[in-house]
PDB file of C-alpha atoms in Angstrom:
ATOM      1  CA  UNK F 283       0.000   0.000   0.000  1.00 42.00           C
ATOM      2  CA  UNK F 284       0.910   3.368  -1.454  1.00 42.00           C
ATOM      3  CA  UNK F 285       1.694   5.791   1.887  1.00 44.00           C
ATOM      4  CA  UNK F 286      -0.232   8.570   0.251  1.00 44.00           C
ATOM      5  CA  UNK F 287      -2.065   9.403  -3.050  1.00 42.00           C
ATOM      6  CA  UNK F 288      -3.426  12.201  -4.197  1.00 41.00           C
ATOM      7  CA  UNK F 289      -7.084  12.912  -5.501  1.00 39.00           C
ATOM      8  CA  UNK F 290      -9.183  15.939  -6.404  1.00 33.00           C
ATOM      9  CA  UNK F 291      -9.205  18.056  -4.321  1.00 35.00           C
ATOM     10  CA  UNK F 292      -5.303  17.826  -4.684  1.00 36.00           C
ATOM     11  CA  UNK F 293      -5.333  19.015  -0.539  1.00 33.00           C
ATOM     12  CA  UNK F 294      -6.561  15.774   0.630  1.00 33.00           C
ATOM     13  CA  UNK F 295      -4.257  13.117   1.728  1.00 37.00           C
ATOM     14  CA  UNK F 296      -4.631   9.707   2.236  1.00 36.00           C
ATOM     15  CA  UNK F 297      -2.855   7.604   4.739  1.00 39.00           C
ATOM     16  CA  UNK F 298      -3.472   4.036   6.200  1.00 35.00           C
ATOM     17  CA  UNK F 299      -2.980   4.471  10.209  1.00 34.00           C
ATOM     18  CA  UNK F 300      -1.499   1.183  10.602  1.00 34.00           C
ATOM     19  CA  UNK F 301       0.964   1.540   8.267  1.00 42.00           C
ATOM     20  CA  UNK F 302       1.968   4.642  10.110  1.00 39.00           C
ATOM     21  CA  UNK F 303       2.482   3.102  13.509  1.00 38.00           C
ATOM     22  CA  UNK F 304       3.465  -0.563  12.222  1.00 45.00           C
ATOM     23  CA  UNK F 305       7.438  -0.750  11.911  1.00 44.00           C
ATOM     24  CA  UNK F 306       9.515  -3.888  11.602  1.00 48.00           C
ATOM     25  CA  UNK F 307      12.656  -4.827  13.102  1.00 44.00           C
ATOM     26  CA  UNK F 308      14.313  -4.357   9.488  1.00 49.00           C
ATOM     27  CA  UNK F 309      12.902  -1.163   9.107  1.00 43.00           C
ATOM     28  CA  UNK F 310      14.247   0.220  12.033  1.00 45.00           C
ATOM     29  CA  UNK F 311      17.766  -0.826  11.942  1.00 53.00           C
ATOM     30  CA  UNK F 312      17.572   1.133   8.044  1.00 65.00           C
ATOM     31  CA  UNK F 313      17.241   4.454  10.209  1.00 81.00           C
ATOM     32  CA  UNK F 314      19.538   6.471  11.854  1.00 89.00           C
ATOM     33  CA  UNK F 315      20.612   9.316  14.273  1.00 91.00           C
ATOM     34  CA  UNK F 316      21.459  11.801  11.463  1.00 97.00           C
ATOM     35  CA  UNK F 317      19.706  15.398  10.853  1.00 98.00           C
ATOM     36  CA  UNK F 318      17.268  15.378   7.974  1.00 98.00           C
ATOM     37  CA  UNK F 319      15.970  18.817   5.898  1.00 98.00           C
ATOM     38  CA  UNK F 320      13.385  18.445   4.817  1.00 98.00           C
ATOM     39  CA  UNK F 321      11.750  20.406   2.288  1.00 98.00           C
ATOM     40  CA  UNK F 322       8.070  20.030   0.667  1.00 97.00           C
ATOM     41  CA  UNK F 323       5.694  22.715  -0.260  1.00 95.00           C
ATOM     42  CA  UNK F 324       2.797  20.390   0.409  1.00 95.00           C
ATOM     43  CA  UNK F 325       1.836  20.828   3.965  1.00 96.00           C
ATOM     44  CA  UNK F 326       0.200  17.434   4.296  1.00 95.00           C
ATOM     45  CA  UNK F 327       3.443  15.367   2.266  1.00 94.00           C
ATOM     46  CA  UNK F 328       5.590  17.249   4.576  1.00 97.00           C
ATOM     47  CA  UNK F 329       3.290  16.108   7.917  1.00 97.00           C
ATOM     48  CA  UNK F 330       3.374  12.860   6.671  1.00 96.00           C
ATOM     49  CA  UNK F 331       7.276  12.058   5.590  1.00 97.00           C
ATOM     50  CA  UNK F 332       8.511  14.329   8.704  1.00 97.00           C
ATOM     51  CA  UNK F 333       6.546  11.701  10.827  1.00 97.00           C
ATOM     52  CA  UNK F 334       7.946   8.550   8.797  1.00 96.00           C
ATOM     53  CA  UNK F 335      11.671   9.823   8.949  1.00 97.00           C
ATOM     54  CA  UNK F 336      11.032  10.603  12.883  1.00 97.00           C
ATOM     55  CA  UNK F 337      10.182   7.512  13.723  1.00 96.00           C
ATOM     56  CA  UNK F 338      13.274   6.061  11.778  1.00 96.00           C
ATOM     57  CA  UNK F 339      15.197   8.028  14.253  1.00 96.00           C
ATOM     58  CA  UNK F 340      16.386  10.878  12.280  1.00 97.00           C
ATOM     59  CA  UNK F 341      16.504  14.185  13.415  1.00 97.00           C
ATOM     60  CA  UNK F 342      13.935  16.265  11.103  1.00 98.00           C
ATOM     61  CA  UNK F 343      13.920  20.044   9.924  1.00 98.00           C
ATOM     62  CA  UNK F 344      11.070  21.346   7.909  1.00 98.00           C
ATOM     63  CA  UNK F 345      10.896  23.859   5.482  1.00 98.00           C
ATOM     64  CA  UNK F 346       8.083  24.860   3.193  1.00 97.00           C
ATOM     65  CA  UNK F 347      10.015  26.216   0.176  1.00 97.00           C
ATOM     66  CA  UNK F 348      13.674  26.848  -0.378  1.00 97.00           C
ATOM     67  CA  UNK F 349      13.866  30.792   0.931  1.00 97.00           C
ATOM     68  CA  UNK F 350      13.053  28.941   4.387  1.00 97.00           C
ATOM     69  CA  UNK F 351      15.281  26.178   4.031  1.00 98.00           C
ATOM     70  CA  UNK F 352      18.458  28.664   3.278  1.00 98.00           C
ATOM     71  CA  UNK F 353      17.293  30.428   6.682  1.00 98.00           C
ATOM     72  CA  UNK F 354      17.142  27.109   8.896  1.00 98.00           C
ATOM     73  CA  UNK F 355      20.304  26.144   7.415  1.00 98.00           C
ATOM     74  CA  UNK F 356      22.220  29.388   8.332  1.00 97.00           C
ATOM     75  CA  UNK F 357      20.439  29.557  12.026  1.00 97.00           C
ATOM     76  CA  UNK F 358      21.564  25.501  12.572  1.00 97.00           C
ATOM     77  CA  UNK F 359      24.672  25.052  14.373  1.00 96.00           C
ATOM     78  CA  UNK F 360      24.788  21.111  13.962  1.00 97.00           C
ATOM     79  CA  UNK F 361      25.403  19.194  10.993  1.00 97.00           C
ATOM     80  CA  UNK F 362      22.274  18.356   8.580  1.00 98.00           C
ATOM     81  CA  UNK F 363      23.440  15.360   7.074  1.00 98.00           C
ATOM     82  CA  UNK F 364      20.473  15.294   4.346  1.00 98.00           C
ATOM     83  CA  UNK F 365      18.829  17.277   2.146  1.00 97.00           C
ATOM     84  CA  UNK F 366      15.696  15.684   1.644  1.00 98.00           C
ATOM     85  CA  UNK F 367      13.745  17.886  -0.911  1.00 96.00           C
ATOM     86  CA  UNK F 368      10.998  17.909  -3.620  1.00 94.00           C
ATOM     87  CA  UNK F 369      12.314  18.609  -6.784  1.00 90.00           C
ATOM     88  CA  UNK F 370       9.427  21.220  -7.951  1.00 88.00           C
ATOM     89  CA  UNK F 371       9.137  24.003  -5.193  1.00 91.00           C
ATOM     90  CA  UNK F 372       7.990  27.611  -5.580  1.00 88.00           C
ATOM     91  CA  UNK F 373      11.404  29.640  -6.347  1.00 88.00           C
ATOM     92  CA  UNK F 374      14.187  28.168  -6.409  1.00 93.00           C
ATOM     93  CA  UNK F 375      13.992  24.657  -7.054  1.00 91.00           C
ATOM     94  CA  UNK F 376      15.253  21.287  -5.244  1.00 92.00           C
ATOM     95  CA  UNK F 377      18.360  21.507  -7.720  1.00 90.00           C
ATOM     96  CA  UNK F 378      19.218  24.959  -6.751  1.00 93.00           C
ATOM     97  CA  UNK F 379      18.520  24.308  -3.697  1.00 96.00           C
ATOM     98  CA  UNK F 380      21.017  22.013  -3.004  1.00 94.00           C
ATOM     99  CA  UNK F 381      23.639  23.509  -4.942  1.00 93.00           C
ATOM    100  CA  UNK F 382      23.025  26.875  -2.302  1.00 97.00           C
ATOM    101  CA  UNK F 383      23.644  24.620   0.343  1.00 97.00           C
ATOM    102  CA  UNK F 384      26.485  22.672  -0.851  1.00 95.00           C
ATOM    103  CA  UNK F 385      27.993  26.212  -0.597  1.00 97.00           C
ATOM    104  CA  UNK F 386      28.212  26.192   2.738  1.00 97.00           C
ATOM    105  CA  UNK F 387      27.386  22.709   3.716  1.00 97.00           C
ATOM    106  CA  UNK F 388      29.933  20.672   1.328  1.00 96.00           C
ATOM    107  CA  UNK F 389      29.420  17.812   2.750  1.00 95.00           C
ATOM    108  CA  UNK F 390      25.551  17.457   3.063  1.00 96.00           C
ATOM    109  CA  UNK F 391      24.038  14.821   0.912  1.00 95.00           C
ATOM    110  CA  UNK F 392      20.816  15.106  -1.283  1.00 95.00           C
ATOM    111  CA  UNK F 393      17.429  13.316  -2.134  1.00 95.00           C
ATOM    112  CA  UNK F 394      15.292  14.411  -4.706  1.00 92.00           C
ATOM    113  CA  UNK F 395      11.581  13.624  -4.511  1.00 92.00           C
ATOM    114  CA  UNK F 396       9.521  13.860  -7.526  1.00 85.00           C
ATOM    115  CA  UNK F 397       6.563  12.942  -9.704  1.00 81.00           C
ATOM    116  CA  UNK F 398       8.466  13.391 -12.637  1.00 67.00           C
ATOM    117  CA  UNK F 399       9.309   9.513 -14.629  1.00 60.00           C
ATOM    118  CA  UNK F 400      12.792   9.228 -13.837  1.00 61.00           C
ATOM    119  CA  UNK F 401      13.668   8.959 -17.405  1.00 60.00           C
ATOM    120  CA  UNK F 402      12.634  12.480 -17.746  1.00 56.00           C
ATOM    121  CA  UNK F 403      14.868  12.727 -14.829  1.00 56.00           C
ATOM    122  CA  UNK F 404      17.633  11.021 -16.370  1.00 57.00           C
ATOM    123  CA  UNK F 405      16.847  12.894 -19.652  1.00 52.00           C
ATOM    124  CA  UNK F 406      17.310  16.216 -17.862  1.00 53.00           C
ATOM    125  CA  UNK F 407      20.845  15.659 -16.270  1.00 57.00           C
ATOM    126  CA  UNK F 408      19.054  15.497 -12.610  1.00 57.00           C
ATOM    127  CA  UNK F 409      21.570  11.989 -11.822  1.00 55.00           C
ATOM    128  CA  UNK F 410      24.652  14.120 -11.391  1.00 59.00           C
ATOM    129  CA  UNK F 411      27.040  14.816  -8.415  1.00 59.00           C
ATOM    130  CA  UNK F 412      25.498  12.483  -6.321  1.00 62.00           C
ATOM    131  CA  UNK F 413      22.533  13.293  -6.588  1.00 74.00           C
ATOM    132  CA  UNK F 414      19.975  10.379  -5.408  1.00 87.00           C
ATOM    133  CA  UNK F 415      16.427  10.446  -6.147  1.00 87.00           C
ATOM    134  CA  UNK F 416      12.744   8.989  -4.894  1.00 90.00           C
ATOM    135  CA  UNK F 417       9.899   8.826  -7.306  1.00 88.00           C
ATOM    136  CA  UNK F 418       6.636  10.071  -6.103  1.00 88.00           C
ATOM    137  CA  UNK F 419       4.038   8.354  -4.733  1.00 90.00           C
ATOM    138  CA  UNK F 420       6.882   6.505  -2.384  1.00 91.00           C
ATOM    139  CA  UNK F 421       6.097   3.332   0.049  1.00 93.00           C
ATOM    140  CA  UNK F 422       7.655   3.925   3.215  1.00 93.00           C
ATOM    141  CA  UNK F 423      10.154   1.343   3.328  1.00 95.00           C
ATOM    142  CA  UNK F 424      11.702   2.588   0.591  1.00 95.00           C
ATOM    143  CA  UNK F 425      11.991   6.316   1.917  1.00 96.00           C
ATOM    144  CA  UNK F 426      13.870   4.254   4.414  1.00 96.00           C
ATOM    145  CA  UNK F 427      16.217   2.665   2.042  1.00 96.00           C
ATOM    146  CA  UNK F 428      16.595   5.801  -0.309  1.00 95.00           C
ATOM    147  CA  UNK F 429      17.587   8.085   2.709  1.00 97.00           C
ATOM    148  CA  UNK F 430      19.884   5.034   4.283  1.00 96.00           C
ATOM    149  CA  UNK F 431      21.399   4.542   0.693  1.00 94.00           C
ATOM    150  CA  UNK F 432      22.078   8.611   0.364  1.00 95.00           C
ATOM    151  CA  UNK F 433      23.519   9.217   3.901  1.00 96.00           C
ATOM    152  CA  UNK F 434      26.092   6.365   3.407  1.00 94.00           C
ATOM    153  CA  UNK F 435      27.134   7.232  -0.187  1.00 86.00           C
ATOM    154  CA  UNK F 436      30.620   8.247   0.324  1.00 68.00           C
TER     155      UNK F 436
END
């Protein structure tokens, strides 16, 4: 089971509850301790995947849009070890995004989330410097695995 959808009205979310409070012993050894961004202009997507990546164990920051993400960035002291962003955002976009950041967070890793096919992806150059991505609509165990995969790509 998907761990949303959309439908019309495009606000409303759908989420099964026991999916959201049902974790195995696999899936929790695929978390972490690390500090997450996270970035989605959706307020209900960014509810739900804060809450998923929480209870994986990883430290989460929010941001609606990329002008907010810039300013939680600059007023964190601690390492955020992730940049977990949509791809489409209002402004600058998850691309741009990251490439602020890596400007004065080098070391920070990245996860794209999109709708987009990812041979449009592939098509558009998104696969370079180490850039990992997570098609949308997303299961939650493998949000798990994408985020594990991207923290530990050296």
């Amino acid at each position: 089971m998907k761990p949303f959808s959309r439908c019309h009205p495009p606000d409303i979310l759908f989420f099964s509850v026991v999916d959201s409070v049902t974790m195995t012993s696999q899936q929790a050894k695929q978390g972490g301790d690390e500090t997450i961004l996270l970035v989605e202009d959706d307020d209900g997507v960014r509810r739900l995947v804060t809450q998923l990546v929480e209870r994986l164990g990883y430290t989460v920051l929010t941001a609606p849009d990329s002008d907010a993400a810039l300013e939680t960035s600059e007023h964190h002291d601690s390492d955020i070890h992730l940049l977990l962003t949509d791809l489409v955002l209002p402004g600058l976009d998850g691309r741009g995004l990251a490439a602020k950041l890596k400007e004065t967070r080098p070391e920070i890793k990245v996860l794209l989330m999109t709708g987009q096919s990812e041979d449009i992806m592939a098509t558009a150059g998104i696969f370079r410097d180490g850039v990992h991505f997570l098609p949308k609509p997303f299961e939650r165990e493998d949000l798990a695995r994408k985020i594990r995969e991207a923290l530990d790509d050296r």
